[in-house]
mmCIF file of C-alpha atoms and ligand atoms in Angstrom:
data_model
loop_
_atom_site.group_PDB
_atom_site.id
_atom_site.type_symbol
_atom_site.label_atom_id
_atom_site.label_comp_id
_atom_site.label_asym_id
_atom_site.label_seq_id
_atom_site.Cartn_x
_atom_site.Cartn_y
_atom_site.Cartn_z
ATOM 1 C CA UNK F 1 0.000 0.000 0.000
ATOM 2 C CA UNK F 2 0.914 3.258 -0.686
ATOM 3 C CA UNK F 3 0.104 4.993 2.691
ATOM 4 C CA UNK F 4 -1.055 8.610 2.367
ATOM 5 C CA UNK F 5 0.649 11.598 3.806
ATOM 6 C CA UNK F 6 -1.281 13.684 6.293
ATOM 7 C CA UNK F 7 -2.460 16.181 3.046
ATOM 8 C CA UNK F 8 -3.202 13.612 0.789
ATOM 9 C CA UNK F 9 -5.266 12.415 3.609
ATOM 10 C CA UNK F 10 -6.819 15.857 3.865
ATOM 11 C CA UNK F 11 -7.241 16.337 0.143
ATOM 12 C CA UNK F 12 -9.205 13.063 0.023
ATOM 13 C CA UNK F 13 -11.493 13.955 2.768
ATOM 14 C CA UNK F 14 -11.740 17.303 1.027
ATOM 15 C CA UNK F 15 -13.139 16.327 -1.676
ATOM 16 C CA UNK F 16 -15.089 13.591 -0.296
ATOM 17 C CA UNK F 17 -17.121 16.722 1.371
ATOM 18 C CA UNK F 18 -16.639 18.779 -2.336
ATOM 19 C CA UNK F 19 -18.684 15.912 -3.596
ATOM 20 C CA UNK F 20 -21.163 15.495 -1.306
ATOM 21 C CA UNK F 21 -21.820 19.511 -0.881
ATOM 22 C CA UNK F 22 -22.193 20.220 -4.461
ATOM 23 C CA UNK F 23 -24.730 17.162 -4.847
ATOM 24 C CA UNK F 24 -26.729 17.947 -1.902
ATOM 25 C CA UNK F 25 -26.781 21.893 -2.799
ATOM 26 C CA UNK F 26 -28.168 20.564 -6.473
ATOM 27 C CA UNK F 27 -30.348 18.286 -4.758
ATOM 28 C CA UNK F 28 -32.110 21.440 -3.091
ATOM 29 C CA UNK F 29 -32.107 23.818 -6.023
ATOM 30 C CA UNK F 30 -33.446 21.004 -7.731
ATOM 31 C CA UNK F 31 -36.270 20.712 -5.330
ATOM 32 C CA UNK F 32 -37.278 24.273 -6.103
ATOM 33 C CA UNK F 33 -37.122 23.744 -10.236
ATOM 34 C CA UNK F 34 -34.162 25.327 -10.372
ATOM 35 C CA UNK F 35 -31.797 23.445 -12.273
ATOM 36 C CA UNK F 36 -32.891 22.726 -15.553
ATOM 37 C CA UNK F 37 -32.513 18.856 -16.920
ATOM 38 C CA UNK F 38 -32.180 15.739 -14.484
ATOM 39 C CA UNK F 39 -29.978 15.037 -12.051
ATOM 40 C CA UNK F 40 -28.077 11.326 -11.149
ATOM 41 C CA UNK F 41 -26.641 12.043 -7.895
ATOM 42 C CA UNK F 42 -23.428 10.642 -6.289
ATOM 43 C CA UNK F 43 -23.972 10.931 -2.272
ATOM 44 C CA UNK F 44 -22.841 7.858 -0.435
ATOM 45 C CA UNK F 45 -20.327 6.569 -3.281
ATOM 46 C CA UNK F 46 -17.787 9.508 -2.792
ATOM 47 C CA UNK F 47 -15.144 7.206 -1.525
ATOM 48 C CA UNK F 48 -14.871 5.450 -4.729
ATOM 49 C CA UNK F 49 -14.402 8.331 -6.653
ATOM 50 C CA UNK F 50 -11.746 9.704 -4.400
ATOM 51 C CA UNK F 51 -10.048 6.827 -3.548
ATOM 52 C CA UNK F 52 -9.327 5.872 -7.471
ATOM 53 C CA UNK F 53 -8.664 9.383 -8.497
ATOM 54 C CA UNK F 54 -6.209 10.071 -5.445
ATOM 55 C CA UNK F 55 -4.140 7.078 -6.772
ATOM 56 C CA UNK F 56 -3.568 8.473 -10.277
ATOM 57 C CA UNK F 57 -1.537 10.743 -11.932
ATOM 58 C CA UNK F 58 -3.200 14.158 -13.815
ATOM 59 C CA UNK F 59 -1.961 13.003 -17.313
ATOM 60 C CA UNK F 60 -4.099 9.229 -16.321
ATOM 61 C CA UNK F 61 -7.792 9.231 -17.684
ATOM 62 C CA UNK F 62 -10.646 8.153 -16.580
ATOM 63 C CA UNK F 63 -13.743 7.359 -18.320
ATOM 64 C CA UNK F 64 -17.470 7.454 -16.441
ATOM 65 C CA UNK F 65 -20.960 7.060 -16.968
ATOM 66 C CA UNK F 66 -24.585 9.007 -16.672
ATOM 67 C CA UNK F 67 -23.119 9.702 -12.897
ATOM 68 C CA UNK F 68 -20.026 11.895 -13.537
ATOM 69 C CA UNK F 69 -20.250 14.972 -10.965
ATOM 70 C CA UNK F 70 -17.553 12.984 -8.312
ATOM 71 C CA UNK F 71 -15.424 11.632 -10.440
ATOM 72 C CA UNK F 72 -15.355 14.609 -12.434
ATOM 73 C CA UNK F 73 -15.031 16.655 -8.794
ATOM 74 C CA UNK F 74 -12.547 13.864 -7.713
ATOM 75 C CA UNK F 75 -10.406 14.255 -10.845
ATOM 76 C CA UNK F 76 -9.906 17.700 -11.054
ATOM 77 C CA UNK F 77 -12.451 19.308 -12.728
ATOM 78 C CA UNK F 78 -13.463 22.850 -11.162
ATOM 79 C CA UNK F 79 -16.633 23.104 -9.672
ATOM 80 C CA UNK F 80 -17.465 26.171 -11.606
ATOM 81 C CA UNK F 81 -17.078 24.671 -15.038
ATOM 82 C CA UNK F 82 -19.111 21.443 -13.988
ATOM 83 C CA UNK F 83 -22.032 23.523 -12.563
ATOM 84 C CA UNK F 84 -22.346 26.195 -15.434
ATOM 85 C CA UNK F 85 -22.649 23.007 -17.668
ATOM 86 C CA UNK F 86 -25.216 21.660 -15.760
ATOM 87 C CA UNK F 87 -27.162 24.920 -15.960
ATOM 88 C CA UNK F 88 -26.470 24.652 -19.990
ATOM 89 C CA UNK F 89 -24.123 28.126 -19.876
ATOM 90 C CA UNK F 90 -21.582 28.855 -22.110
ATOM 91 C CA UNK F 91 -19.080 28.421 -19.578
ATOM 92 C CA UNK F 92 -20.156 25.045 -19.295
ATOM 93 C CA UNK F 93 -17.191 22.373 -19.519
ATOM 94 C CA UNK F 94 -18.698 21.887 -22.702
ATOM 95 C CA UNK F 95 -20.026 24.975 -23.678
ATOM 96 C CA UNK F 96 -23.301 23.956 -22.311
ATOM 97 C CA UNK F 97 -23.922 21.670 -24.739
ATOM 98 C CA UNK F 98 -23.631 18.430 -22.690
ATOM 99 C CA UNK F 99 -25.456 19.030 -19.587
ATOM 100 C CA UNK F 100 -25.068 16.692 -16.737
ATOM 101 C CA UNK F 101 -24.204 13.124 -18.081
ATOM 102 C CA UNK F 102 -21.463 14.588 -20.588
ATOM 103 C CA UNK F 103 -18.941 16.296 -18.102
ATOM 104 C CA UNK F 104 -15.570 16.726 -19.622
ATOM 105 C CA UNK F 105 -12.353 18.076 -18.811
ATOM 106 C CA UNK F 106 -9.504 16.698 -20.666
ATOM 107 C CA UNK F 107 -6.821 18.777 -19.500
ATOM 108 C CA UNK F 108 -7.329 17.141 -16.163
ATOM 109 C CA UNK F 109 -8.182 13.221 -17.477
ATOM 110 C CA UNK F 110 -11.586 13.844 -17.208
ATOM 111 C CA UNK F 111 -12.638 11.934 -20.844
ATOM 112 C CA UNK F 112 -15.900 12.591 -22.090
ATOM 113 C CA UNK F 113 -18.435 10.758 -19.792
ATOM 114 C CA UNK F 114 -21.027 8.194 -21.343
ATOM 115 C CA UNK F 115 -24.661 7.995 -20.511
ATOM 116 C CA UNK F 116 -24.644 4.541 -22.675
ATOM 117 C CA UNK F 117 -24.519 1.921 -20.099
ATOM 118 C CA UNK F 118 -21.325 -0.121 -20.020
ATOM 119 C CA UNK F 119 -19.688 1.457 -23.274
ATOM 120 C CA UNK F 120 -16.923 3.725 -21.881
ATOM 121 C CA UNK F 121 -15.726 -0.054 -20.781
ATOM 122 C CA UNK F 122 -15.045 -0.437 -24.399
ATOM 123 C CA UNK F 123 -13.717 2.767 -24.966
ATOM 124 C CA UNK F 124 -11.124 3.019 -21.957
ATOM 125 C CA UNK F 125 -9.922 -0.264 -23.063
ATOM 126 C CA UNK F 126 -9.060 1.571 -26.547
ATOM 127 C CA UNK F 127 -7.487 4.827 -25.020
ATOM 128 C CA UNK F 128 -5.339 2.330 -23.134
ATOM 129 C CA UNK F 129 -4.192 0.308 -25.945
ATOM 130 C CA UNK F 130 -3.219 3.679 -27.960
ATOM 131 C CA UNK F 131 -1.419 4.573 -24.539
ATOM 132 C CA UNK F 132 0.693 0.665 -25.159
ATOM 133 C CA UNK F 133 1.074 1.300 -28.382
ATOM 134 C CA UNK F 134 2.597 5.067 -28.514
ATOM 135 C CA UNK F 135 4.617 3.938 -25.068
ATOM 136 C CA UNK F 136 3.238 6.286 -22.791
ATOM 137 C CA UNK F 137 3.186 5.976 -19.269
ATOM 138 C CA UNK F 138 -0.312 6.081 -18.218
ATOM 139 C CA UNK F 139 -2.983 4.398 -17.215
ATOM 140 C CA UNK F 140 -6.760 4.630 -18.115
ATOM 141 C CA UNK F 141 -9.856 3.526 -15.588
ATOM 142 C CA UNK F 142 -12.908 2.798 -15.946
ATOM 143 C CA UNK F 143 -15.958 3.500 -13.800
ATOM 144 C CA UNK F 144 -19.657 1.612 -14.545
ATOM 145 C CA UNK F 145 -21.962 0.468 -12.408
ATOM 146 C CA UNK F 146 -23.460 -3.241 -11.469
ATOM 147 C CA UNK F 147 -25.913 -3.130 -13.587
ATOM 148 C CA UNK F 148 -23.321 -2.344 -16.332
ATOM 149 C CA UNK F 149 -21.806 -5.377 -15.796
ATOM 150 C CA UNK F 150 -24.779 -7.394 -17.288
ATOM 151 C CA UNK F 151 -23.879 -5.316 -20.627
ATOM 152 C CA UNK F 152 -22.028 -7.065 -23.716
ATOM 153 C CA UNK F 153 -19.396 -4.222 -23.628
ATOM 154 C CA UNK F 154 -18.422 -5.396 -20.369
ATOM 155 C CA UNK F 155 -17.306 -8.665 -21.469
ATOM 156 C CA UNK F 156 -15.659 -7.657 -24.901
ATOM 157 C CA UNK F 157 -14.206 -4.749 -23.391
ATOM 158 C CA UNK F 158 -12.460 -6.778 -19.979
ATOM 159 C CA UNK F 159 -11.700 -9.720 -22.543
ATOM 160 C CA UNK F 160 -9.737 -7.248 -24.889
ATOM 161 C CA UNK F 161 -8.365 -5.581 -21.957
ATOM 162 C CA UNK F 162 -7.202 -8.991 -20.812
ATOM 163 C CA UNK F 163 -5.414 -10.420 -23.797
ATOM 164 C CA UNK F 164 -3.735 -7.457 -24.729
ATOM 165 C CA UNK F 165 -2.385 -6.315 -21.362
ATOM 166 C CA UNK F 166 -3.857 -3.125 -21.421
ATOM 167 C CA UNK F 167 -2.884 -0.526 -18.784
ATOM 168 C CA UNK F 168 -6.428 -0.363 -17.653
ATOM 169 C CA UNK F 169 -8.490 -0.233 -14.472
ATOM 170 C CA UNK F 170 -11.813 -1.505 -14.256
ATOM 171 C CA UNK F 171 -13.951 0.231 -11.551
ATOM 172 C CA UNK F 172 -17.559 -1.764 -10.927
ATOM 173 C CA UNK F 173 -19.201 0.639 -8.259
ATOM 174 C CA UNK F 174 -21.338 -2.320 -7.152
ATOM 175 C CA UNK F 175 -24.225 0.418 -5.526
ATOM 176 C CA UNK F 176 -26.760 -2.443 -5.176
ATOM 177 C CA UNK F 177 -29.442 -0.983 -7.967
ATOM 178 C CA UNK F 178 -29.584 -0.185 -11.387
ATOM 179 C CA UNK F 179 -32.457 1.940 -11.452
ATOM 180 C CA UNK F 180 -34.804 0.281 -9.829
ATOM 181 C CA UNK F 181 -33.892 -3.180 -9.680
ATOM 182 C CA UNK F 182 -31.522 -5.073 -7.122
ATOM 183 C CA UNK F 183 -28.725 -6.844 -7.803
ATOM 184 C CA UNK F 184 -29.884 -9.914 -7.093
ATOM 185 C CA UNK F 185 -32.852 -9.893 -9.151
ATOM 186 C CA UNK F 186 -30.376 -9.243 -12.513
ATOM 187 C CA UNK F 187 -27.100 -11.307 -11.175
ATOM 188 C CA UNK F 188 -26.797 -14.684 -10.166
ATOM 189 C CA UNK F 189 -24.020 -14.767 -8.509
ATOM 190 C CA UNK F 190 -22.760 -12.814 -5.143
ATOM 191 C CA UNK F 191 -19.560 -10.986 -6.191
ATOM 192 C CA UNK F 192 -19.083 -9.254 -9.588
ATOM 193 C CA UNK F 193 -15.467 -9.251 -8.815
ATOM 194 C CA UNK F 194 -15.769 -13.326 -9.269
ATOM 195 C CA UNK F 195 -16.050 -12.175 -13.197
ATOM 196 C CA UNK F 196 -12.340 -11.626 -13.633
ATOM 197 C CA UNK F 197 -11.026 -15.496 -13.370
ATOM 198 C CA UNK F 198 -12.877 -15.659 -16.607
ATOM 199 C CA UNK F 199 -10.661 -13.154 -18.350
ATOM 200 C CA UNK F 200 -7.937 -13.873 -16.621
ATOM 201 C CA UNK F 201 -7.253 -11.297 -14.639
ATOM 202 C CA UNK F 202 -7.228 -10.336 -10.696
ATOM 203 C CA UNK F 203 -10.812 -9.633 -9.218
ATOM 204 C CA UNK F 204 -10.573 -7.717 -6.252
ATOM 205 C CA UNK F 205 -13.383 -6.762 -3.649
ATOM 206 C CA UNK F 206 -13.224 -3.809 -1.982
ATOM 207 C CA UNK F 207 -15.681 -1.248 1.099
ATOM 208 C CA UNK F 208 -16.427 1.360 -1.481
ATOM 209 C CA UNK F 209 -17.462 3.287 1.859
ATOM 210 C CA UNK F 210 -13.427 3.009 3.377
ATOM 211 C CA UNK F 211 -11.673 5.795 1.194
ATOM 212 C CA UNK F 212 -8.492 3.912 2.388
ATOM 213 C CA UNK F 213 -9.112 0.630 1.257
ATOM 214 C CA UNK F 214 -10.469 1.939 -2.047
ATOM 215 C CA UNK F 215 -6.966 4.156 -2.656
ATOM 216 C CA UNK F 216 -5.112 0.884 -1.601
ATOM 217 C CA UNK F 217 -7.314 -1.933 -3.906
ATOM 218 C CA UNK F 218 -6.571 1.272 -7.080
ATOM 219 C CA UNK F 219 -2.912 1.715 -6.275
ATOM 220 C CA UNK F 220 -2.149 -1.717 -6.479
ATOM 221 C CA UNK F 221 -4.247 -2.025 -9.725
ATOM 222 C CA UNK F 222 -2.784 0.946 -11.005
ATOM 223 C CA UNK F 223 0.829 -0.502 -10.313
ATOM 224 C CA UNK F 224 0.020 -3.462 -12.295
ATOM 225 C CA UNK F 225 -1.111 -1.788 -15.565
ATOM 226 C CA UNK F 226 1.909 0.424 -15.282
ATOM 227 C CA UNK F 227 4.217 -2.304 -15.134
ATOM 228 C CA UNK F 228 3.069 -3.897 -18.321
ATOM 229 C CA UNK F 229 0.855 -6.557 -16.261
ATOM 230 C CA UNK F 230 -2.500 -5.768 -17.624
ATOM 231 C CA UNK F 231 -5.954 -5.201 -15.963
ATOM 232 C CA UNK F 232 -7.480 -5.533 -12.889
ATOM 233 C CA UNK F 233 -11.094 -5.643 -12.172
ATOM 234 C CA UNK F 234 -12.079 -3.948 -8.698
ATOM 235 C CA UNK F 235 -15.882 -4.498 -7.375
ATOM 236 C CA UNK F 236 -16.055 -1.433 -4.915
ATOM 237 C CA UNK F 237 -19.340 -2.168 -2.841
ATOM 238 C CA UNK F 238 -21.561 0.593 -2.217
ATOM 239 C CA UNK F 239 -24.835 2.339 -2.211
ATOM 240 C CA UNK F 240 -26.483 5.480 -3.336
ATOM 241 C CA UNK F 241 -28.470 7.335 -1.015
ATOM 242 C CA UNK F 242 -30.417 8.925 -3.400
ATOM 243 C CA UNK F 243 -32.881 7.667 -5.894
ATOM 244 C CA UNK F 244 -31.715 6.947 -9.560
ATOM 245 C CA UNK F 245 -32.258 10.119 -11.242
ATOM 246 C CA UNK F 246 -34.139 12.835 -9.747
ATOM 247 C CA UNK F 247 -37.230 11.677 -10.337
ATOM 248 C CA UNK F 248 -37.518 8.540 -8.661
ATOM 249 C CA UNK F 249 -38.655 8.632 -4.874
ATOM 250 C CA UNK F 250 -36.455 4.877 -4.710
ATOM 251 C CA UNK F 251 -39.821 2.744 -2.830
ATOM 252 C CA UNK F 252 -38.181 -0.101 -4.041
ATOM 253 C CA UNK F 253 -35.674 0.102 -1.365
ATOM 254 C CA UNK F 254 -36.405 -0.212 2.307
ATOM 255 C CA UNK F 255 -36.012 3.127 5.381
ATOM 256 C CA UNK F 256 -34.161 0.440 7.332
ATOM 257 C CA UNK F 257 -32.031 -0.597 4.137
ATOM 258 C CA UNK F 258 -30.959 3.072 3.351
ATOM 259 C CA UNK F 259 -30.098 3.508 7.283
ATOM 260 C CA UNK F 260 -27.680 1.009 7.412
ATOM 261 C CA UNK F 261 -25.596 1.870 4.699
ATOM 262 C CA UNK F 262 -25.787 5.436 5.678
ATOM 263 C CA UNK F 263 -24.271 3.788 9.339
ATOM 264 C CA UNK F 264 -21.381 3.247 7.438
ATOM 265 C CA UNK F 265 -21.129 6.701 5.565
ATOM 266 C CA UNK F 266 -17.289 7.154 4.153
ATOM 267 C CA UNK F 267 -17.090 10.939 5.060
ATOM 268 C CA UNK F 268 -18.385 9.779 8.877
ATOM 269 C CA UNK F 269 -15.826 7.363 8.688
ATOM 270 C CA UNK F 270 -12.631 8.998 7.961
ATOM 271 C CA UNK F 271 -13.573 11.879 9.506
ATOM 272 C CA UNK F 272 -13.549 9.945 12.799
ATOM 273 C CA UNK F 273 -10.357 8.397 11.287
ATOM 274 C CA UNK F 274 -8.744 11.985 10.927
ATOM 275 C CA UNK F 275 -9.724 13.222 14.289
ATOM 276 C CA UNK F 276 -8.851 10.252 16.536
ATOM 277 C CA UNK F 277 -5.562 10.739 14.750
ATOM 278 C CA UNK F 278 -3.268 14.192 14.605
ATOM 279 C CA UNK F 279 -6.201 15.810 12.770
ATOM 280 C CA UNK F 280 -7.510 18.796 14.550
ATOM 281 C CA UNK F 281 -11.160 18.917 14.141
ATOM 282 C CA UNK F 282 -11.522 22.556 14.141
ATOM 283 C CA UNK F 283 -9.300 22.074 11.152
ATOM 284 C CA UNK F 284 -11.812 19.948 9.361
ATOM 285 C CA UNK F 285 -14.822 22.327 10.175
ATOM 286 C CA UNK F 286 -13.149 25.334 8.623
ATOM 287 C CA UNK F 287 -12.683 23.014 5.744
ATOM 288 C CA UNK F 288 -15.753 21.888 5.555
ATOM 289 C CA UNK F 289 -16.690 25.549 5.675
ATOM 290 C CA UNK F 290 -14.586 26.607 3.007
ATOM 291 C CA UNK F 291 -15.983 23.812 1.118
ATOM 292 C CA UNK F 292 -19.762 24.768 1.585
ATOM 293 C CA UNK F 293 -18.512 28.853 0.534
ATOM 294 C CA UNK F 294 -16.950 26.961 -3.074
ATOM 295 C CA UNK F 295 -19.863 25.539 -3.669
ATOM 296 C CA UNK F 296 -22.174 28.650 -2.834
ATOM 297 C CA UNK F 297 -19.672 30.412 -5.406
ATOM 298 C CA UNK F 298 -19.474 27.497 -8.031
ATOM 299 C CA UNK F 299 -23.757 28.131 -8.346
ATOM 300 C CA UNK F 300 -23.723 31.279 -8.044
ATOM 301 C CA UNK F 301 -21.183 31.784 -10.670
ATOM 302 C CA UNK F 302 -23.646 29.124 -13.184
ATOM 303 C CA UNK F 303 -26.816 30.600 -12.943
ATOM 304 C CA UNK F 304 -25.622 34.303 -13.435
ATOM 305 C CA UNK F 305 -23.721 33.352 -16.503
ATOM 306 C CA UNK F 306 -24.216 34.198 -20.183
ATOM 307 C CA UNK F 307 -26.208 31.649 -21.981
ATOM 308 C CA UNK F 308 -24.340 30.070 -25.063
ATOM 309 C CA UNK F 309 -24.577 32.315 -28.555
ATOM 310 C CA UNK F 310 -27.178 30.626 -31.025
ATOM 311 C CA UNK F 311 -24.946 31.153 -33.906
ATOM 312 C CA UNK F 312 -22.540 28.257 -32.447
ATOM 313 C CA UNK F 313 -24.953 25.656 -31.677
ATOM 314 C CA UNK F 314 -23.913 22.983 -34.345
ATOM 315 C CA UNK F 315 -19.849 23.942 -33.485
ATOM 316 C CA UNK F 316 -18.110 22.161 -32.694
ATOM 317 C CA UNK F 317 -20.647 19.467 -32.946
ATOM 318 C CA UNK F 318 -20.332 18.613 -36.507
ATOM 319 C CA UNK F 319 -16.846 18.666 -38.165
ATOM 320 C CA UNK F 320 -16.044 21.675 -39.947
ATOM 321 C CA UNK F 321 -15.297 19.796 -42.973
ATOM 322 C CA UNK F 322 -15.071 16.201 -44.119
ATOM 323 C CA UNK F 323 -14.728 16.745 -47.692
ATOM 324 C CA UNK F 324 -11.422 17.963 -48.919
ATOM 325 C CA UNK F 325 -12.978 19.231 -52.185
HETATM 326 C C1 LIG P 1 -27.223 0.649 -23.032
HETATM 327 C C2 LIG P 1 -28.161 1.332 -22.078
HETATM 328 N N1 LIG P 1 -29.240 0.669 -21.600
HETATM 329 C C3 LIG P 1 -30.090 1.269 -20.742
HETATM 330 C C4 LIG P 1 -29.882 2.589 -20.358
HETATM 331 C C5 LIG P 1 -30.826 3.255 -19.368
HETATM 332 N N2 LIG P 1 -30.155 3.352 -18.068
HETATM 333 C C6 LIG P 1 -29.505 4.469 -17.678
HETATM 334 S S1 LIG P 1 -28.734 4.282 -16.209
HETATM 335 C C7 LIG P 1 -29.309 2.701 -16.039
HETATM 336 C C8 LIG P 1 -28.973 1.878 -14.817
HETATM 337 C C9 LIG P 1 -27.496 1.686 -14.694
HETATM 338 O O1 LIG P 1 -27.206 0.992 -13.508
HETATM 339 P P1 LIG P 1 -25.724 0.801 -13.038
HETATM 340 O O2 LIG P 1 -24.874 0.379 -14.176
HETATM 341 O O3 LIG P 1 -25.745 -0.063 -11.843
HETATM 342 O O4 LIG P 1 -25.257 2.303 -12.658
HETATM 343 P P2 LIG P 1 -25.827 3.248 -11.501
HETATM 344 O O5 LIG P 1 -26.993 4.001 -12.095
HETATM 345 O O6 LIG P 1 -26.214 2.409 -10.357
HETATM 346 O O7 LIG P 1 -24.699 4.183 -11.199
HETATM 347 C C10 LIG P 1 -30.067 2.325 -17.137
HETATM 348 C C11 LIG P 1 -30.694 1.023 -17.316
HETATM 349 C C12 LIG P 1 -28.764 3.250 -20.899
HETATM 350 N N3 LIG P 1 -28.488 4.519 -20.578
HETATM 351 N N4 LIG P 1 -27.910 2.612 -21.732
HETATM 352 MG MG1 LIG P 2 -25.814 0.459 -9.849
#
């Protein structure tokens, strides 16, 4: 394991809190029909995103799904240019023309997110072959959900991954659902992690709630694509607190269920960690402080800004030109 200094430790538990701010702030404008579009919210699964991200380097990509906003937050991306997006603006990471399942940010590694269930699978596996091939040291990752892993992608992509030794990271953020239905009701067997001895490849199992264990379980992926070995698979289990999208009030799910998990919250956690440690906790309330005033600023900022011109709605979604003549 690679242990974490006392600021990494700090910058993990910062944006843990980033994460889980921003989302519940959204979660309130939402409320009040304020942000325009849906929303797939993040809260509870922070420590994946975190965890993963704090084990990479900035020029290492990662790849993620209709559920970006932490992993985008966790890789870099600033909170202005995610929420300006969301409210369609032209300083949008995308100009506003993405919204909330298409956050980008290259310059950090954020790669164009994919609302198409289990394809960026597929396509991390091809940005880490091109790494293999050119000879570039770095590593790509993918994040998808359980219910992703039911998806053809998943097995052509890990399969590719596999026999090519592609400097890849597979990332299942086993959150119990997708959409409404449970894991067991779609997957026969108990770990998704048990996958990888068909490809090949190390399955590991990790507490997607324990932002330490998740760091560790990437790091020692991560060490493995960089040294030529190939993939990993890593089943991070986990649960959303929130409903699917929005829109959905999650009855399918039980009070006492939801309680339980949230018993074992990751920011709880290593905050406790922190403080029964060297940690001052006055420290971690003026962070946490700090953090709430960013993400004041960050919405603020979004729904005050200029709207996108008209005139550039199809750039640069088309290609300026595909025929030479
Ligand atoms: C190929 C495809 N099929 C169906 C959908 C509709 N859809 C969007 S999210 C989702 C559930 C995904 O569940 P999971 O992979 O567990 O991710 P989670 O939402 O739990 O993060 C579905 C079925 C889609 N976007 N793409
Ligand atoms: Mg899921």
């Amino acid at each position: 394991m690679t242990p974490l200094t006392t600021d990494q430790q700090l910058n993990a538990y910062r944006g843990m809190v980033t994460i889980r701010r921003f989302e519940d702030h959204l979660y309130h404008l939402f409320l009040q029909g304020l942000v325009p579009g849906t929303l797939h919210q993040y809260q509870g699964q922070e420590a994946v995103a975190v965890g993963v991200c704090s084990a990479l380097r900035p020029n290492d990509v990662i790849f993620s799904t209709h559920r970006p906003v932490g992993h985008g937050i966790a890789k870099g991306m600033s909170l202005e240019s995610i929420a300006a997006e969301l409210w369609g603006k032209a300083a949008g990471c995308v100009g506003g023309k993405g919204g909330q399942m298409h956050l980008t940010d290259i310059s950090v590694g954020m790669m164009p997110s994919n609302a198409i269930v289990g394809a960026n699978i597929l396509i991390a596996t091809g940005a880490a072959l091109g790494f293999k091939l050119r000879g570039e040291d770095r590593v790509a990752v993918s994040f998808f959900g359980d219910g992703a892993s039911n998806i053809g992608a998943f097995h052509e992509g890990i399969n590719l991954a596999a026999v090519k030794d592609a400097p890849v990271v597979f990332i299942c953020e086993n959150n119990q659902y997708a959409a409404s239905t449970h894991i067991s009701l779609a997957t026969k067997i108990e770990n998704i992690a048990d996958r990888a001895a068909g490809y090949g490849i190390p399955g590991v199992i990790v507490d997607g709630m324990d932002v330490l264990a998740v760091h560790e379980a990437a790091t020692n992926a991560v060490e493995r694509a960089r040294a030529g070995e190939g993939p990993t698979l890593i089943e991070a289990k986990t649960y959303r607190y929130m409903g699917h999208s929005r829109g959905d009030p999650g009855k399918y799910r039980t009070e006492e269920e939801l309680a339980a998990w949230r018993e074992r919250d990751p920011i709880e956690r290593f905050r406790q960690l922190l403080a029964d440690g060297e940690i001052d906790p006055a420290a971690l309330d003026a962070m946490d402080a700090q953090v709430a005033q960013a993400v004041e600023d960050a919405v603020q900022f979004a729904m005050s800004a200029p709207d996108p011109d008209p005139a550039g709605a199809t750039t640069p979604v088309y290609a300026e030109s595909v025929n030479p003549s």
